[in-house]
Coordinates of C-alpha atoms in Angstrom, one line a residue:
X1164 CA 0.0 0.0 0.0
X1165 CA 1.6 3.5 -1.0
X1166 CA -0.2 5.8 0.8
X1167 CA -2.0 6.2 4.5
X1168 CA -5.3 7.7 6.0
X1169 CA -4.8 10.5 7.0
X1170 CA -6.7 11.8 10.1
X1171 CA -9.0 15.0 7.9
X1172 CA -12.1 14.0 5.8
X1173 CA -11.2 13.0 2.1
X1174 CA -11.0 10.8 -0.5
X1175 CA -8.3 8.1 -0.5
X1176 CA -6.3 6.0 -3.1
X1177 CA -4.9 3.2 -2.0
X1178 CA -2.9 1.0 -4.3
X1179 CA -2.5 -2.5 -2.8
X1180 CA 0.7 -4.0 -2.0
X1181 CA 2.2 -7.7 -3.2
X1182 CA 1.8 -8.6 0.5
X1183 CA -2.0 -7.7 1.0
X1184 CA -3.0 -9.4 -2.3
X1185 CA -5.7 -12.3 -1.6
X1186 CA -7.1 -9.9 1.4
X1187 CA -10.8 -9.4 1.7
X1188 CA -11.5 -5.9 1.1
X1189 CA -13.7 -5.2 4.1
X1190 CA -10.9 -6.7 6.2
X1191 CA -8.3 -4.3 4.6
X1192 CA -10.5 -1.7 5.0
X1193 CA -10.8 -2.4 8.8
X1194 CA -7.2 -2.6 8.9
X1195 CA -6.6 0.6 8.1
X1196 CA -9.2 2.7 9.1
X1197 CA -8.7 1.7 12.6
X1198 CA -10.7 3.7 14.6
X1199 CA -13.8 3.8 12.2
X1200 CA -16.9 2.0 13.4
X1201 CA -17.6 -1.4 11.7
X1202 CA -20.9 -0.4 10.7
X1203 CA -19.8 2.1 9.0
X1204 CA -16.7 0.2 7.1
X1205 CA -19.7 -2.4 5.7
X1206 CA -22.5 0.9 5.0
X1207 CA -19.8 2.6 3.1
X1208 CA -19.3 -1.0 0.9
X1209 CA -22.6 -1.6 0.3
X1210 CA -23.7 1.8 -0.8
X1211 CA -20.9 1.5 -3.5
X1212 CA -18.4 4.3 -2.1
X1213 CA -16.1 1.9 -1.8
X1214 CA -14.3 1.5 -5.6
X1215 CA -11.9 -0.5 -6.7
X1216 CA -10.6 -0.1 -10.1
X1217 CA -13.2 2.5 -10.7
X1218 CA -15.6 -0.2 -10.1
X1219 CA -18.4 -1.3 -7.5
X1220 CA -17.5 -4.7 -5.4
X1221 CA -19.1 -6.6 -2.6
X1222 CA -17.1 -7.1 0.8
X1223 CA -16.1 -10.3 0.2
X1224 CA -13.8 -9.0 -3.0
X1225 CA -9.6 -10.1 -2.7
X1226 CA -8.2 -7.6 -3.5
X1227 CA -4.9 -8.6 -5.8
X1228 CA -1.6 -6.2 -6.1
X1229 CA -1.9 -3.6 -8.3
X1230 CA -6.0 -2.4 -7.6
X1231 CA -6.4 0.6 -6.6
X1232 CA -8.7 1.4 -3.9
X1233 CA -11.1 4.7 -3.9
X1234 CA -11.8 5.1 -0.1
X1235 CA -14.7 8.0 0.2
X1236 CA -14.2 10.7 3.2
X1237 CA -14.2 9.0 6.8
X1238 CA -13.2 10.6 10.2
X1239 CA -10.4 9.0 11.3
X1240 CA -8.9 9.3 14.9
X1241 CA -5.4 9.8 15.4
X1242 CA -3.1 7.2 16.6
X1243 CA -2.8 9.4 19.9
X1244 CA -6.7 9.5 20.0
X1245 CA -7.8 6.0 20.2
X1246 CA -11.2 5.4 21.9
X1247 CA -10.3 5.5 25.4
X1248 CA -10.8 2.3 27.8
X1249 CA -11.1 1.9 31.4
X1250 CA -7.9 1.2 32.7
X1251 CA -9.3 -1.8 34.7
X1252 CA -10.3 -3.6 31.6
X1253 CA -6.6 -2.9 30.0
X1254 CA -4.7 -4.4 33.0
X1255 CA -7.0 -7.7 32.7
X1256 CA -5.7 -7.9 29.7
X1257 CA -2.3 -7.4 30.0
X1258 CA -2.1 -10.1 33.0
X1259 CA -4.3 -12.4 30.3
X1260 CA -1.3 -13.1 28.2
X1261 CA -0.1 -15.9 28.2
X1262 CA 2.9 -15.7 25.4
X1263 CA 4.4 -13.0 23.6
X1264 CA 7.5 -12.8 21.3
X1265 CA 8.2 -10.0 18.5
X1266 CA 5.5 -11.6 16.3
X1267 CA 2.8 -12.9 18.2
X1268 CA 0.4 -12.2 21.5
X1269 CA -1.4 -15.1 23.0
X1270 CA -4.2 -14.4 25.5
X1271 CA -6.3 -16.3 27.4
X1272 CA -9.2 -14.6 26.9
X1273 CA -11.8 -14.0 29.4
X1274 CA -15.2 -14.5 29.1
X1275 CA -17.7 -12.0 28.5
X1276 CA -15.3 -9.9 26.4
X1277 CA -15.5 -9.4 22.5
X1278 CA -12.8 -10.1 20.3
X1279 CA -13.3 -6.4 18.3
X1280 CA -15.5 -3.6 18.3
X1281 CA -18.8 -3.7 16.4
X1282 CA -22.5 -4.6 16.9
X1283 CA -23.2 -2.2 19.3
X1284 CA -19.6 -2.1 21.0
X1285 CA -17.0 0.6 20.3
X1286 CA -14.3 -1.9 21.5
X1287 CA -13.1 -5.7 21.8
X1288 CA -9.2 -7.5 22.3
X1289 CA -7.8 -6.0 19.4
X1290 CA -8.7 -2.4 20.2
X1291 CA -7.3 -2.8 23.2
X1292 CA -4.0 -4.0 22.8
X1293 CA -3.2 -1.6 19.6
X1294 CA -3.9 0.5 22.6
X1295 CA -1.6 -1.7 25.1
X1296 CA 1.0 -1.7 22.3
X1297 CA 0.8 1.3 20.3
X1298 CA 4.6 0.8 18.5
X1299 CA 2.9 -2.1 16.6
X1300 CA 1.5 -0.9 13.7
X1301 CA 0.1 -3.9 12.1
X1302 CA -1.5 -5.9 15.2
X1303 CA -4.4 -8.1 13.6
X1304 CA -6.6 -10.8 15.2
X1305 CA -5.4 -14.2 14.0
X1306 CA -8.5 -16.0 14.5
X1307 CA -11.9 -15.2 16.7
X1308 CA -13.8 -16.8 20.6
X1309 CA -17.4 -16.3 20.4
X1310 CA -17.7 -13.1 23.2
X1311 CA -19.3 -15.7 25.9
X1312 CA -16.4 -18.0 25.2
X1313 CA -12.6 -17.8 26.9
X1314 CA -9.8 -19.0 26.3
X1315 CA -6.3 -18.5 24.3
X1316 CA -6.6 -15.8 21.3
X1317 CA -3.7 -15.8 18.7
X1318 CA -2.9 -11.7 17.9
X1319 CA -0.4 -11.3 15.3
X1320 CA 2.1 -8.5 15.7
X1321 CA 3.7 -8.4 12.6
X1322 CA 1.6 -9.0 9.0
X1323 CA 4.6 -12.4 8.0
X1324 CA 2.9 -14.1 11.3
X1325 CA -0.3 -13.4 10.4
X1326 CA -0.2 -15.1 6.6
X1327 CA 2.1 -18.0 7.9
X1328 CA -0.9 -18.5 10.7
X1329 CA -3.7 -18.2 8.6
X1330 CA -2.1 -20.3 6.2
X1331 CA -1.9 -22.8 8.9
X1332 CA -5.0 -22.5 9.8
X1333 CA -6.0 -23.1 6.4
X1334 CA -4.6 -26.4 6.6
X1335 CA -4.2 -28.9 9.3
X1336 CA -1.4 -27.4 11.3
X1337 CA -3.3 -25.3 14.1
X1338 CA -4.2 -28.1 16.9
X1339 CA -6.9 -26.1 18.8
X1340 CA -9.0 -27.5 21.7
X1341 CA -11.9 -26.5 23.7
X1342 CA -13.7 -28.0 27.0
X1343 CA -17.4 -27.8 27.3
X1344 CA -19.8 -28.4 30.5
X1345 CA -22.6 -29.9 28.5
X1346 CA -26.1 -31.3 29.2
X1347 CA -26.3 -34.7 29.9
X1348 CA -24.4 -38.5 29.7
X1349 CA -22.5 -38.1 26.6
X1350 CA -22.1 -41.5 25.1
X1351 CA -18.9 -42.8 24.7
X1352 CA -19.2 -44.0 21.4
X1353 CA -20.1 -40.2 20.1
X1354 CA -16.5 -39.5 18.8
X1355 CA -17.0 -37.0 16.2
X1356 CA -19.7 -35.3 14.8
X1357 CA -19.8 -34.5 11.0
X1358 CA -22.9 -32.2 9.7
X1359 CA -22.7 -29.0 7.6
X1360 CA -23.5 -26.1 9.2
X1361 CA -25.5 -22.8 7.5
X1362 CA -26.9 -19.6 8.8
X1363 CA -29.9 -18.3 8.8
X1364 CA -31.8 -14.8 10.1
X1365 CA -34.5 -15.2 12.7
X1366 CA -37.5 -12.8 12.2
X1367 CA -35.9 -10.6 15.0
X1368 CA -32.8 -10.4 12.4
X1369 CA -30.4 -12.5 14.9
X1370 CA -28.1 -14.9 13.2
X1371 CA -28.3 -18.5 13.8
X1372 CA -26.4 -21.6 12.5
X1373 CA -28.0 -24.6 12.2
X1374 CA -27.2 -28.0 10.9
X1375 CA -28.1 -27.7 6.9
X1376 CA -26.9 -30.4 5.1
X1377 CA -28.3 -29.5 1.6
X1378 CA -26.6 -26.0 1.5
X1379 CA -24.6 -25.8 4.4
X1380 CA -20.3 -25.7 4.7
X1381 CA -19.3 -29.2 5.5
X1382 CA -18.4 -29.3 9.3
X1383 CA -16.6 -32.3 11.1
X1384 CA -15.8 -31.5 15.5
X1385 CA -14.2 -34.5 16.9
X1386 CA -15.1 -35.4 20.9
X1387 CA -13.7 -36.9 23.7
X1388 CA -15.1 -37.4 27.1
X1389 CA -12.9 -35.6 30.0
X1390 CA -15.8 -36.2 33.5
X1391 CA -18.7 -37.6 34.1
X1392 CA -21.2 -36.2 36.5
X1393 CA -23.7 -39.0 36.2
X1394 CA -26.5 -38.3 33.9
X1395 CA -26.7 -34.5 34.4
X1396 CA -23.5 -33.1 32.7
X1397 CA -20.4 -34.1 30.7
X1398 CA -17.5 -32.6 30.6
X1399 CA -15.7 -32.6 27.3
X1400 CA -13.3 -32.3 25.0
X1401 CA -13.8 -30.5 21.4
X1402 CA -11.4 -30.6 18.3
X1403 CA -12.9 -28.8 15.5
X1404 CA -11.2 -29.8 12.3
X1405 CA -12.8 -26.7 10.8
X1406 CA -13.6 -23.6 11.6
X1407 CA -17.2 -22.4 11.1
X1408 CA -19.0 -20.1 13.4
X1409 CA -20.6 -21.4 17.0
X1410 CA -19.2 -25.2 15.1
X1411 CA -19.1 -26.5 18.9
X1412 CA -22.0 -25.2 20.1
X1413 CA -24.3 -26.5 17.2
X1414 CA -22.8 -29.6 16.8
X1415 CA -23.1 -31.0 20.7
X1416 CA -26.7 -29.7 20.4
X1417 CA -27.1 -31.8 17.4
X1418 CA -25.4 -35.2 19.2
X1419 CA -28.6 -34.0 22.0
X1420 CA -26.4 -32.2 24.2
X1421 CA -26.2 -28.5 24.5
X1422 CA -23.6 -26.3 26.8
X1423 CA -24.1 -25.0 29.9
X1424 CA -24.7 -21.3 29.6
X1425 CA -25.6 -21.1 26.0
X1426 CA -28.6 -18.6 25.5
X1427 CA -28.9 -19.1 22.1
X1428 CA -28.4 -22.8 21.3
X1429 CA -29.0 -24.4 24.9
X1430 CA -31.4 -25.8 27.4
X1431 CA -32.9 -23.1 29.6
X1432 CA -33.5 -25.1 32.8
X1433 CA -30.0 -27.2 32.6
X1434 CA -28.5 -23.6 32.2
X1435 CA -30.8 -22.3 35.2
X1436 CA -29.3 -25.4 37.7
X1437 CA -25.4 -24.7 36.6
X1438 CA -25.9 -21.1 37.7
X1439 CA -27.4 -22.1 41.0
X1440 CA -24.2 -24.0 41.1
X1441 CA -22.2 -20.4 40.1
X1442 CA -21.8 -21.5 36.6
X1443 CA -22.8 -17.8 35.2
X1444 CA -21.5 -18.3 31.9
X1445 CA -20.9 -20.4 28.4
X1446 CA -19.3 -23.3 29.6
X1447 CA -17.2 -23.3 26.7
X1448 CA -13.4 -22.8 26.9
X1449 CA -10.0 -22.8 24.6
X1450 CA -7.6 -24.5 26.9
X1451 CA -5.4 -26.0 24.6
X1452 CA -3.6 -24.8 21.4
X1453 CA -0.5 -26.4 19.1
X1454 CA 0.8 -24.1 16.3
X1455 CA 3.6 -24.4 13.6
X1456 CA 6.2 -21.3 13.9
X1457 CA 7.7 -19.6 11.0
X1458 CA 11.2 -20.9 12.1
X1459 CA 10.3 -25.0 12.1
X1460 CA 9.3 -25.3 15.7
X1461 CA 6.4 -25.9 17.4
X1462 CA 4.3 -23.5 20.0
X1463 CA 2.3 -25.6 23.0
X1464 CA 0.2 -23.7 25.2
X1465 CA -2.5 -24.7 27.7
X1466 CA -5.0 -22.0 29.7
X1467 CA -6.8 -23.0 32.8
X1468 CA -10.6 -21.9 33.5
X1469 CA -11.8 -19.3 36.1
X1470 CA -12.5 -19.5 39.1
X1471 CA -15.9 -19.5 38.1
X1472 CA -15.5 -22.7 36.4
X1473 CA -13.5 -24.3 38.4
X1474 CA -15.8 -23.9 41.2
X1475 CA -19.0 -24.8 39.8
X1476 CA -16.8 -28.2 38.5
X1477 CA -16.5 -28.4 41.8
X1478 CA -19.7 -27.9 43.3
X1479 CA -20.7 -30.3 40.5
X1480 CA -18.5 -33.2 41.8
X1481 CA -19.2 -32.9 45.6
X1482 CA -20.9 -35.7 47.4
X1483 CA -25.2 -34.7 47.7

């Protein structure tokens, strides 16, 4: 990219670098107009004020070297103006982390916190750590948690990390897995779950995903029992081997047993005993994660729960 926003109202042209070709062009533009609401990023898109090569595209354009963006007058904050957040939230995140180097910030992420501003928020992780670590410029989310879901968060520092992870991702290298509390005596012999997932608008205009094996994305989550609590809950183990949104959550509501805590895909009154227990949250946690480095070795990482967690667990196993 030759040229950056600047921080008065006006149009832009950016022409797009070798190393951002293959980039969506919503996700470029959220990029580099840090600072600019998401809402407005996808308004500006689909009114068509967003040109590339003269032309009208959809967010979902890759953009390829050479194209030359048209970028229509947006207020853009200065670096030393970011939307300011409460020191208290900051700090959490800062003692979060669980691994940093010069290329990459590993969190375990609590729950209750969005990964990045938008739908109704004017901040997630990423906004604040580009706060946290203002001298790197290209900070970028490697991957997403579900806001009601903790656990470790990759953040690339530095744009080579980013491709290498994504391209990792993209293949079978990344080892992620979760725990979930769920509903019920999971049955040994339910080892994976395979059913394409699609999503779908509710008359209220909240997404769902729901198992759609006509038109939906292929989806395979592979299972492992870790407790048993007799016949109310399971705890267990969740690989997805790929990545679609809630995967986890729609796929152990599909084998017949939802998570704890899950407002939009679980059991009201199973959710209703696990808070009495404490439990006041998704049940759903990151704890483990295996990724290939850039120089030939291997990053192994495990995050524990919260004390929330660990004490309903607890409360959960104790003697009636």
């Amino acid at each position: 990219m030759t040229t950056t926003a600047p921080s008065t109202p006006g149009v832009q042209l950016l022409e797009v670098s070798p190393e951002y070709a293959g980039q969506r062009i919503d996700n470029f533009l959220l990029a580099r107009l840090k600072g600019v609401p998401k809402t407005l990023i996808y308004r500006i898109l689909r009114k068509g004020e967003v040109r590339v090569n003269k032309g009208r595209i959809k967010p979902e354009y890759k953009l390829q070297a050479g194209d030359i963006v048209r970028v229509p007058p947006v207020r853009v904050p200065e670096r030393d103006e970011p939307v300011p957040l409460a020191q208290g939230l900051l700090q959490r995140l800062e003692a979060s982390i669980v691994y940093e180097d010069k290329a990459l910030i590993v969190i375990n992420k609590p729950a209750g916190i969005a990964v990045h501003g938008g739908s109704g928020l004017n901040y997630g992780v990423i906004e604040a750590f580009r706060q946290l670590r203002p001298d790197a410029k290209e900070l970028e989310l490697v991957h997403r948690l579900d806001r009601d879901t903790s656990g470790l968060l990759m953040i690339a520092k530095k744009r080579s990390m980013l491709r290498h992870l994504h391209a990792a991702l993209r293949g079978d290298g990344v080892d992620k897995r979760y725990m979930a509390l769920v509903r019920g005596n999971w049955a040994t012999s339910i080892k994976q779950v395979r059913a394409a997932l699609g999503k779908s608008n509710l008359r209220s205009g909240e997404r769902m995903v729901e198992v759609d094996e006509e038109e939906g994305k292929e989806s395979v989550t592979v299972f492992k029992v870790l407790r048993r609590f007799g016949d109310f809950a399971t705890l267990i183990e969740a690989k997805p081997i790929t990545g679609r949104t809630h995967q986890i959550r729609v796929h152990t509501l599909h084998a017949g047993h939802c998570i704890a805590g899950d407002t939009k895909y679980g059991d009201d009154n199973f959710s209703k005993e696990i808070r009495d227990l404490g439990g006041k949250r998704l049940f759903l946690h990151a704890y483990m994660l295996t990724v290939p480095l850039p120089d030939g070795g291997e990053l192994k990482l495990q995050a524990p729960v919260d004390e929330m967690w660990a004490e309903t667990v607890e409360r959960l196993s104790a003697p009636i």
